[in-house]
Every structure is written in structure tokens, then in C-alpha cells.
Tab-separated table of C-alpha atoms and ligand atoms in Angstrom:
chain	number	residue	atom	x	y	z
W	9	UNK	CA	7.089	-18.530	-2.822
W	10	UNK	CA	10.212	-16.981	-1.716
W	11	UNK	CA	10.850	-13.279	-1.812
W	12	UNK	CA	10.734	-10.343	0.741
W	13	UNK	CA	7.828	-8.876	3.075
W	14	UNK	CA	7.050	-5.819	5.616
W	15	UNK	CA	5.246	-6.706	8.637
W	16	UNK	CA	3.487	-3.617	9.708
W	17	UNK	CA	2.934	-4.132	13.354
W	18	UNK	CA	-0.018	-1.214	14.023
W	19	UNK	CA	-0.325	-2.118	18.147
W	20	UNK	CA	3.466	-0.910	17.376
W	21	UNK	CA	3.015	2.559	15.295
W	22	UNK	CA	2.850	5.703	17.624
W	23	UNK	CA	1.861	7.786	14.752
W	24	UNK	CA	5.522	9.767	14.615
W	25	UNK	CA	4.973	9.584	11.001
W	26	UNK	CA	9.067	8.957	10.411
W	27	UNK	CA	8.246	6.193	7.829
W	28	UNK	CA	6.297	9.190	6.220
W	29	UNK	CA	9.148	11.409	5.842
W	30	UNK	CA	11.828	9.285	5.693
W	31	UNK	CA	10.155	7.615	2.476
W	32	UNK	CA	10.127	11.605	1.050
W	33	UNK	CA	13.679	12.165	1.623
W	34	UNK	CA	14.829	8.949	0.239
W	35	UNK	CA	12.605	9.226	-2.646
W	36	UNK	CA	13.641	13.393	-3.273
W	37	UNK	CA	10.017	14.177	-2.947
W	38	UNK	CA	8.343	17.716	-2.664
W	39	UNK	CA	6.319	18.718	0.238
W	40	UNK	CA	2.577	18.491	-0.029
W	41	UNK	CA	0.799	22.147	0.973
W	42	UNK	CA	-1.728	21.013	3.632
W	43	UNK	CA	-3.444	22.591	6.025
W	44	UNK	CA	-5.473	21.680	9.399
W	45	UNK	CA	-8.564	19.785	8.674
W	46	UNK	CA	-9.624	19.367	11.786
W	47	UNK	CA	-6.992	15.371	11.882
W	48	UNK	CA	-3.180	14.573	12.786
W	49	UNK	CA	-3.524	12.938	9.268
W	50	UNK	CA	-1.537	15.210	7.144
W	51	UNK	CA	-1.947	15.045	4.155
W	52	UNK	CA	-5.309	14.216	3.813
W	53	UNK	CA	-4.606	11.191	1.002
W	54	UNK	CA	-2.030	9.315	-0.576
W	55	UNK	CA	-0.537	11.697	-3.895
W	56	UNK	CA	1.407	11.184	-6.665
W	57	UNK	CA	4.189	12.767	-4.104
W	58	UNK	CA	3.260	10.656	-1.056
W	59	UNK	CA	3.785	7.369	-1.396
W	60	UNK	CA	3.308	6.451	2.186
W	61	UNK	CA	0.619	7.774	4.945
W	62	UNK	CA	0.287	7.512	8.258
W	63	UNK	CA	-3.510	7.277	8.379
W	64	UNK	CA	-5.629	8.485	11.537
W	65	UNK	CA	-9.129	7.261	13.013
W	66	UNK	CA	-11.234	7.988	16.288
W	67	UNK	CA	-13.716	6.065	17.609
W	68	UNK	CA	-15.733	5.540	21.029
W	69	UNK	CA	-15.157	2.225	22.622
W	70	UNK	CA	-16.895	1.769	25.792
W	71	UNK	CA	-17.359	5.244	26.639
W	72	UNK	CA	-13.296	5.582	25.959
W	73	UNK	CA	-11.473	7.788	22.575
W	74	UNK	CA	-9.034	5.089	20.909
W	75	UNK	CA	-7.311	6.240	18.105
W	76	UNK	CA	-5.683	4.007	15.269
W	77	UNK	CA	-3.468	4.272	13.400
W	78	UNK	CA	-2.581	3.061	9.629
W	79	UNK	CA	0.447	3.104	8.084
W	80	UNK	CA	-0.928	3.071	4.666
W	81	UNK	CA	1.251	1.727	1.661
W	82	UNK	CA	1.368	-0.274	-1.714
W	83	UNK	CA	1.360	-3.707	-0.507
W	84	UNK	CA	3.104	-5.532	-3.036
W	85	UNK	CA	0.803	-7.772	-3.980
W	86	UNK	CA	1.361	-11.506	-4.883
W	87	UNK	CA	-0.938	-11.337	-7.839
W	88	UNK	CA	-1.421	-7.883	-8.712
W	89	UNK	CA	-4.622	-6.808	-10.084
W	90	UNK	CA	-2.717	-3.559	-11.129
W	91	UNK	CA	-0.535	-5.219	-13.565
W	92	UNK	CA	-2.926	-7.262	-15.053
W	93	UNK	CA	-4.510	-4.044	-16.548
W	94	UNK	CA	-1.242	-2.516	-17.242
W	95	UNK	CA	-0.130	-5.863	-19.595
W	96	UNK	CA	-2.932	-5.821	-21.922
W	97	UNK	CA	-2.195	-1.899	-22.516
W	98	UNK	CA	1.795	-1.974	-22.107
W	99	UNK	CA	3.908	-4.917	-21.475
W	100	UNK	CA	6.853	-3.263	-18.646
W	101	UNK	CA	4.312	-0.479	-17.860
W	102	UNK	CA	4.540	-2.631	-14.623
W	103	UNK	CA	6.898	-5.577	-13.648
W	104	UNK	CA	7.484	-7.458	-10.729
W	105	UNK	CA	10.741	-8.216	-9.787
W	106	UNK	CA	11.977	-12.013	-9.237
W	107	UNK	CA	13.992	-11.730	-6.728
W	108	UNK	CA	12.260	-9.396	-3.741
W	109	UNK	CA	8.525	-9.685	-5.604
W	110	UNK	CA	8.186	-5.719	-5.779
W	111	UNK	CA	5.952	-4.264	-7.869
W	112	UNK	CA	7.230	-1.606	-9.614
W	113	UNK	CA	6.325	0.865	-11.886
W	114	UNK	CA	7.894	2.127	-14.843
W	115	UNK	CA	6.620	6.111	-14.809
W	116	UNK	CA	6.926	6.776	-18.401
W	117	UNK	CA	5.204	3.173	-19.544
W	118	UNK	CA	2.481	4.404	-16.912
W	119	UNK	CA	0.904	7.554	-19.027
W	120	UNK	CA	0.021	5.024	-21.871
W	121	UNK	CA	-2.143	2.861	-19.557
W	122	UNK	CA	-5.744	4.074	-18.615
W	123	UNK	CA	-4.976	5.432	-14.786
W	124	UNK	CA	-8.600	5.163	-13.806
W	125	UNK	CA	-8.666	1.202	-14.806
W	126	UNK	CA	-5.390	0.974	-12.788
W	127	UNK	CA	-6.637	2.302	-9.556
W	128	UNK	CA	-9.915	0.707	-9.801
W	129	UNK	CA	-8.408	-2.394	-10.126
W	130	UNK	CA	-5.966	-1.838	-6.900
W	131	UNK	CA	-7.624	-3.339	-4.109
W	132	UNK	CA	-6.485	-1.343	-1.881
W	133	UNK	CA	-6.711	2.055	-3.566
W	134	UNK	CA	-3.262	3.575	-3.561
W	135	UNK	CA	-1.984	4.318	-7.184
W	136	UNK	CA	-1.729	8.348	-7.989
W	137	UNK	CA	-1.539	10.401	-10.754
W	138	UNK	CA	0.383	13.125	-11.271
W	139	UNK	CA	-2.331	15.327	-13.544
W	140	UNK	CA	0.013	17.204	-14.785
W	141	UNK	CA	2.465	14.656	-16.936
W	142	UNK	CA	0.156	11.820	-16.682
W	143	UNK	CA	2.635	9.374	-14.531
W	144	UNK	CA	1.238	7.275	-11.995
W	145	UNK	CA	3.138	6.426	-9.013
W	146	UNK	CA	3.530	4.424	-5.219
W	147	UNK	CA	5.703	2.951	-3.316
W	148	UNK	CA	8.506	0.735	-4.835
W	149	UNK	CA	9.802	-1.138	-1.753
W	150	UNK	CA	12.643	1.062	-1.899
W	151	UNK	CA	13.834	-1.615	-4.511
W	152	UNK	CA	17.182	0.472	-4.939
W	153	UNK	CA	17.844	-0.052	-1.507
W	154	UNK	CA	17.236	-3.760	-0.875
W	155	UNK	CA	19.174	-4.394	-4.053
W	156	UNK	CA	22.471	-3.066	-1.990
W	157	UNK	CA	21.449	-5.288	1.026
W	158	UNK	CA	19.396	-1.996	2.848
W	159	UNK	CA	16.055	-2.066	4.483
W	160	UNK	CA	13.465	0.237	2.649
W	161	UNK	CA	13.840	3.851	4.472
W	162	UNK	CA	10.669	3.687	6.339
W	163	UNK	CA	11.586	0.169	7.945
W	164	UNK	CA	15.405	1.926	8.874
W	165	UNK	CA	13.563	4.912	10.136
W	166	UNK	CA	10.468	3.600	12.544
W	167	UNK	CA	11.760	3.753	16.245
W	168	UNK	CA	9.208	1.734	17.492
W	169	UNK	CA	9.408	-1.618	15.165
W	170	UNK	CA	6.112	-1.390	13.799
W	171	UNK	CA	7.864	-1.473	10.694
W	172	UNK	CA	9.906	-4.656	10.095
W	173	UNK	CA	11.344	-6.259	6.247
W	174	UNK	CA	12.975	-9.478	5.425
W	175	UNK	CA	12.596	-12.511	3.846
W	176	UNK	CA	8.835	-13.334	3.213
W	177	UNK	CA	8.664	-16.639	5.870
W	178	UNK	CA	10.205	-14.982	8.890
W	179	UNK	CA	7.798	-12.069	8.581
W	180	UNK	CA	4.736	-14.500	7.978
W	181	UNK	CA	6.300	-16.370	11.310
W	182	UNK	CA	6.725	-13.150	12.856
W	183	UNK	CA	3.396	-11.884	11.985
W	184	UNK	CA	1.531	-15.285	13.555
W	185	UNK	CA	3.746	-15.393	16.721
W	186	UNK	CA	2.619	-11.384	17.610
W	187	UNK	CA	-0.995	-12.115	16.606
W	188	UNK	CA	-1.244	-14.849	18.884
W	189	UNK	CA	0.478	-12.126	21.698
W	190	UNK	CA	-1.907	-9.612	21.227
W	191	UNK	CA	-4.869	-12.240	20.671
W	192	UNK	CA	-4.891	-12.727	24.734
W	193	UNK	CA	-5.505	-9.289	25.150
W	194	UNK	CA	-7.643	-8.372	21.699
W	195	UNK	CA	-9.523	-11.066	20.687
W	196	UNK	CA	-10.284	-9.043	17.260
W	197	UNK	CA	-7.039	-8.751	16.421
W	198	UNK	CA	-6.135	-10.166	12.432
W	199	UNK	CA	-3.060	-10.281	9.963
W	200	UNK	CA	-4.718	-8.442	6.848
W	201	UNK	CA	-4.844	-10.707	3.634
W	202	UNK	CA	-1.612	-12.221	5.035
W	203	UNK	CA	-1.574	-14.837	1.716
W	204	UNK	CA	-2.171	-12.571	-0.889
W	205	UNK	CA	0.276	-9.321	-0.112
W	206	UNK	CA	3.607	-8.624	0.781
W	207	UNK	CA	2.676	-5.958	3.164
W	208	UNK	CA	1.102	-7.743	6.261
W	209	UNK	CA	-0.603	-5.412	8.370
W	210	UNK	CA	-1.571	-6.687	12.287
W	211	UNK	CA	-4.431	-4.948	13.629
W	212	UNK	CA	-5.932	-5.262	16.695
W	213	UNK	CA	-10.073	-4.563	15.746
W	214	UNK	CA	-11.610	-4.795	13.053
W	215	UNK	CA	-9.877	-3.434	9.743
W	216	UNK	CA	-12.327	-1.000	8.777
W	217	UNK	CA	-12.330	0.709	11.685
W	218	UNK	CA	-7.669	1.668	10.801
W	219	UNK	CA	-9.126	2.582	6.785
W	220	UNK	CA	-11.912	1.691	4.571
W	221	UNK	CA	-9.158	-0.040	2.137
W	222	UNK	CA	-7.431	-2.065	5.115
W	223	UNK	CA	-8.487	-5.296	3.954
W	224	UNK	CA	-8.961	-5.887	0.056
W	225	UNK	CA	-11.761	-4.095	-1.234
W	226	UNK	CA	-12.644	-4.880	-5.041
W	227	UNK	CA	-14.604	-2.927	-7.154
W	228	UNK	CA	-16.111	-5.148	-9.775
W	229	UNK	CA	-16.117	-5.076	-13.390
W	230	UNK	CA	-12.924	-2.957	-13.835
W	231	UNK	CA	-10.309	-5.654	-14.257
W	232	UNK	CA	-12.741	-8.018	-15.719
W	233	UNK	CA	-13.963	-5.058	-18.428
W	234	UNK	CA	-10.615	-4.746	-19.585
W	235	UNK	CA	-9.943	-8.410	-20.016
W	236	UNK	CA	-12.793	-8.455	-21.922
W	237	UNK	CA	-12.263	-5.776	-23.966
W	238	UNK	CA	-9.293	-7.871	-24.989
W	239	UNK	CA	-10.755	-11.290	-25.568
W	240	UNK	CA	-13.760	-9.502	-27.425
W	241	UNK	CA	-12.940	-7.139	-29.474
W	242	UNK	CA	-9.046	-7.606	-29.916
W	243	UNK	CA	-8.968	-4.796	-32.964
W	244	UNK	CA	-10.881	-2.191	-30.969
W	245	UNK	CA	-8.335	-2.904	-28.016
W	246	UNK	CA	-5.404	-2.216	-30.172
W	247	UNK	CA	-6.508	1.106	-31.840
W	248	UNK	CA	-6.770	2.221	-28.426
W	249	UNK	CA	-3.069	1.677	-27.920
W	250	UNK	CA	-3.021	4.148	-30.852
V	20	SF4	S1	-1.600	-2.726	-3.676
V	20	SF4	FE1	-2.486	-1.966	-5.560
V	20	SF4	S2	-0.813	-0.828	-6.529
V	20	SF4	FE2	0.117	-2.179	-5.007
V	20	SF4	S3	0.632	-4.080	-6.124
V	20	SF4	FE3	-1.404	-4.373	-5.204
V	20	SF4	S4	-2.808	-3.796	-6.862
V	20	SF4	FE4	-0.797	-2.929	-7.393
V	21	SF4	S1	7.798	5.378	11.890
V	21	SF4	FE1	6.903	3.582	12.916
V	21	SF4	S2	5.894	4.423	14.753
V	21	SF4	FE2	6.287	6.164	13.393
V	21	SF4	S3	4.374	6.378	12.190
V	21	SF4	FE3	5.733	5.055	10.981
V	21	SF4	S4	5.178	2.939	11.583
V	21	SF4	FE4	4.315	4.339	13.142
């Protein structure tokens, strides 16, 4: 399959929220306002400015607080579900590059193709929209960056290597030989849909408990509707590309 991969390492992640920043600066995005909602999680969601967040949980295990903590990103998917809606509104809307495997989106392309469908059809719920000019956005591997031989600005920036890049194999192998570390001590521990993304997350309990969209999470109908749309009623379809 070839191609590049992050290993998100989460036993790793102190919650420092560098990748979080770092992605901002690189990117030349504004500051969300936020304000204390009663979490470290700041913002409170993903944005059409926030491509990456550092997402928080609690929970009571054995009488003991454990927190965890999610890096939470667009996880380049092998097969993405996103751009199979985009195509049948607007071929280049978004493409996935041959070399790396990054899905990227073209912002423009992006306000002709229905944003709801889009995130609906995301497993793992991260596209935004910016209300305002209609443009959807998320993370884009820092594409610009691994073109000139660079890691992707959260990867450079996390201090504790919870972030790691490279080619897709050694972070699969890298991925297996820390699971099987932390399995002596974690016996829940998992690789999230290691075969299907490009963003491997390792977790040490169960996925639901880091974020509800952890693991792929479909919600049914959407992609299949607008496939259908297509196959059935291929004049309708096109008058709604106006
Ligand atoms: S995680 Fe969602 S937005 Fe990212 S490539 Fe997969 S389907 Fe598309
Ligand atoms: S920079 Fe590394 S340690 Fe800090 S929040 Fe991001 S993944 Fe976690």
C-alpha cells in the first residue's frame, strides 16, 4: 500500500497540547475565544480553525481519577468515505495524494458539496465549516511540509513522542511492537482501525472511554443516500449541481 502514517502513541501524550498549537502557527490560524467549561479541553470541539484537539476524559477506575487523553485529528483514511460524497458532487473537491495518501481538501471545491453529507459520512466526525464562506476544512498532514522532506508540525513539536510520522510499514511495525509493551501491563490496550486509517491511535482501554468517535463510528444511510441519489435519479442529481 505504500505511503506515509502517524502513530499517535496516547500512553505517550501528557496533554501539553503543543501539537495543538504548533498545527495553528504552521497553518496561520486565528485563536478560538473559549472560556472555562468546567475541562482542560480547550476548545470545546474541533472548528473550521482547529484542525487538531487535544481531547480530555475522566473516569473512576477502581476507586482511582484516570484521565485520557485524545489527540484528536483527520485520520487520513485509506478509503475515505468523505470523498466518496465529495466525487459525485465535485470531482477535486477532495483528492488524495499518491505519493503520502493525504487527504486533502480543496476549500473553494468544498462550498459546492453538501457539508452536512460530508461530515455524516466521516467516520470519525472531524470535517468543519466555516458558516460564514461555506469552506469546509481539517487537517492536511501538513502535506506542504512532507513534500520538502519535514515532519507535519505537530509530530516536530510533541516532546514526548506520542506523535511519530513516516513511512506507513514502520509505523504499523511500530504501532504492534508498543501494543504488545503496554499489553503486559493493560490488557485492554488496542491500535484503533489500524487497516483502514493512516492515523493509528494506541490506547490503552477501551476507545470510547479517550472520545465517542475513537474508533469508526458510521452513521448509516448518508453515504449510501447520496450514491443513490446518483444511480437513481441521475437528472435530479445534476440540477442540484446547478
Ligand atoms: S477521517 Fe473523515 S475527514 Fe478524514 S479522510 Fe477519513 S472520512 Fe475524510
Ligand atoms: S504535543 Fe505530544 S504530549 Fe503534547 S498534547 Fe500533543 S501528543 Fe500529547
Amino acid at each position: 500500500m505504500g505511503g506515509k502514517s502517524f502513530f499517535i502513541d496516547t500512553s505517550r501524550c501528557t496533554a501539553c497540547r503543543g501539537c495543538q498549537i504548533a498545527c495553528k502557527e504552521w497553518h496561520g490560524l486565528p485563536a478560538t475565544p473559549t472560556k472555562q467549561w468546567g475541562s482542560h479541553q480547550n476548545p470545546k470541539d474541533l472548528n473550521f480553525y482547529t484542525y487538531k484537539l487535544v481531547r480530555f476524559s475522566e473516569h473512576e477506575k477502581r476507586g482511582k481519577l484516570v484521565w485520557y487523553f485524545f489527540p484528536d485529528q483527520c485520520r487520513h483514511c485509506i478509503e475515505p468515505p468523505c470523498k466518496d460524497v465529495a466525487d459525485g458532487y465535485v470531482k477535486g473537491a477532495i483528492v488524495k495524494d499518491s505519493e503520502t495518501g493525504a487527504i486533502i481538501y480543496n476549500l473553494e471545491l468544498m462550498k459546492k458539496v453538501p457539508f452536512d453529507e460530508v461530515r455524516e459520512a466521516c467516520p470519525y466526525n472531524i470535517p468543519r465549516q466555516d458558516e460564514k464562506t461555506g469552506m469546509v476544512a481539517k487537517c492536511d498532514m501538513c502535506i506542504d511540509r512532507v513534500k520538502a522532506g519535514l515532519l507535519p508540525m505537530c509530530v516536530k513539536t510533541c516532546p514526548t513522542g506520542a506523535m511519530n510520522f513516516g513511512e506507513r510499514d514502520e509505523m504499523l511495525a511500530l504501532a504492534q511492537k508498543r501494543l504488545a509493551e503496554v499489553k503486559r501491563k493493560f490488557p485492554n490496550a488496542q491500535l484503533c482501525d489500524p487497516e483502514d486509517v493512516r492515523v493509528i491511535y494506541l490506547v490503552l482501554d477501551n476507545p470510547k472511554l479517550y472520545h465517542k468517535f475513537a474508533i469508526a463510528s458510521v452513521t448509516p444511510g448518508i453515504t449510501r443516500k447520496a450514491a443513490l441519489r446518483k444511480l437513481l435519479n441521475p437528472v435530479g442529481f445534476l440540477q442540484t449541481l446547478g
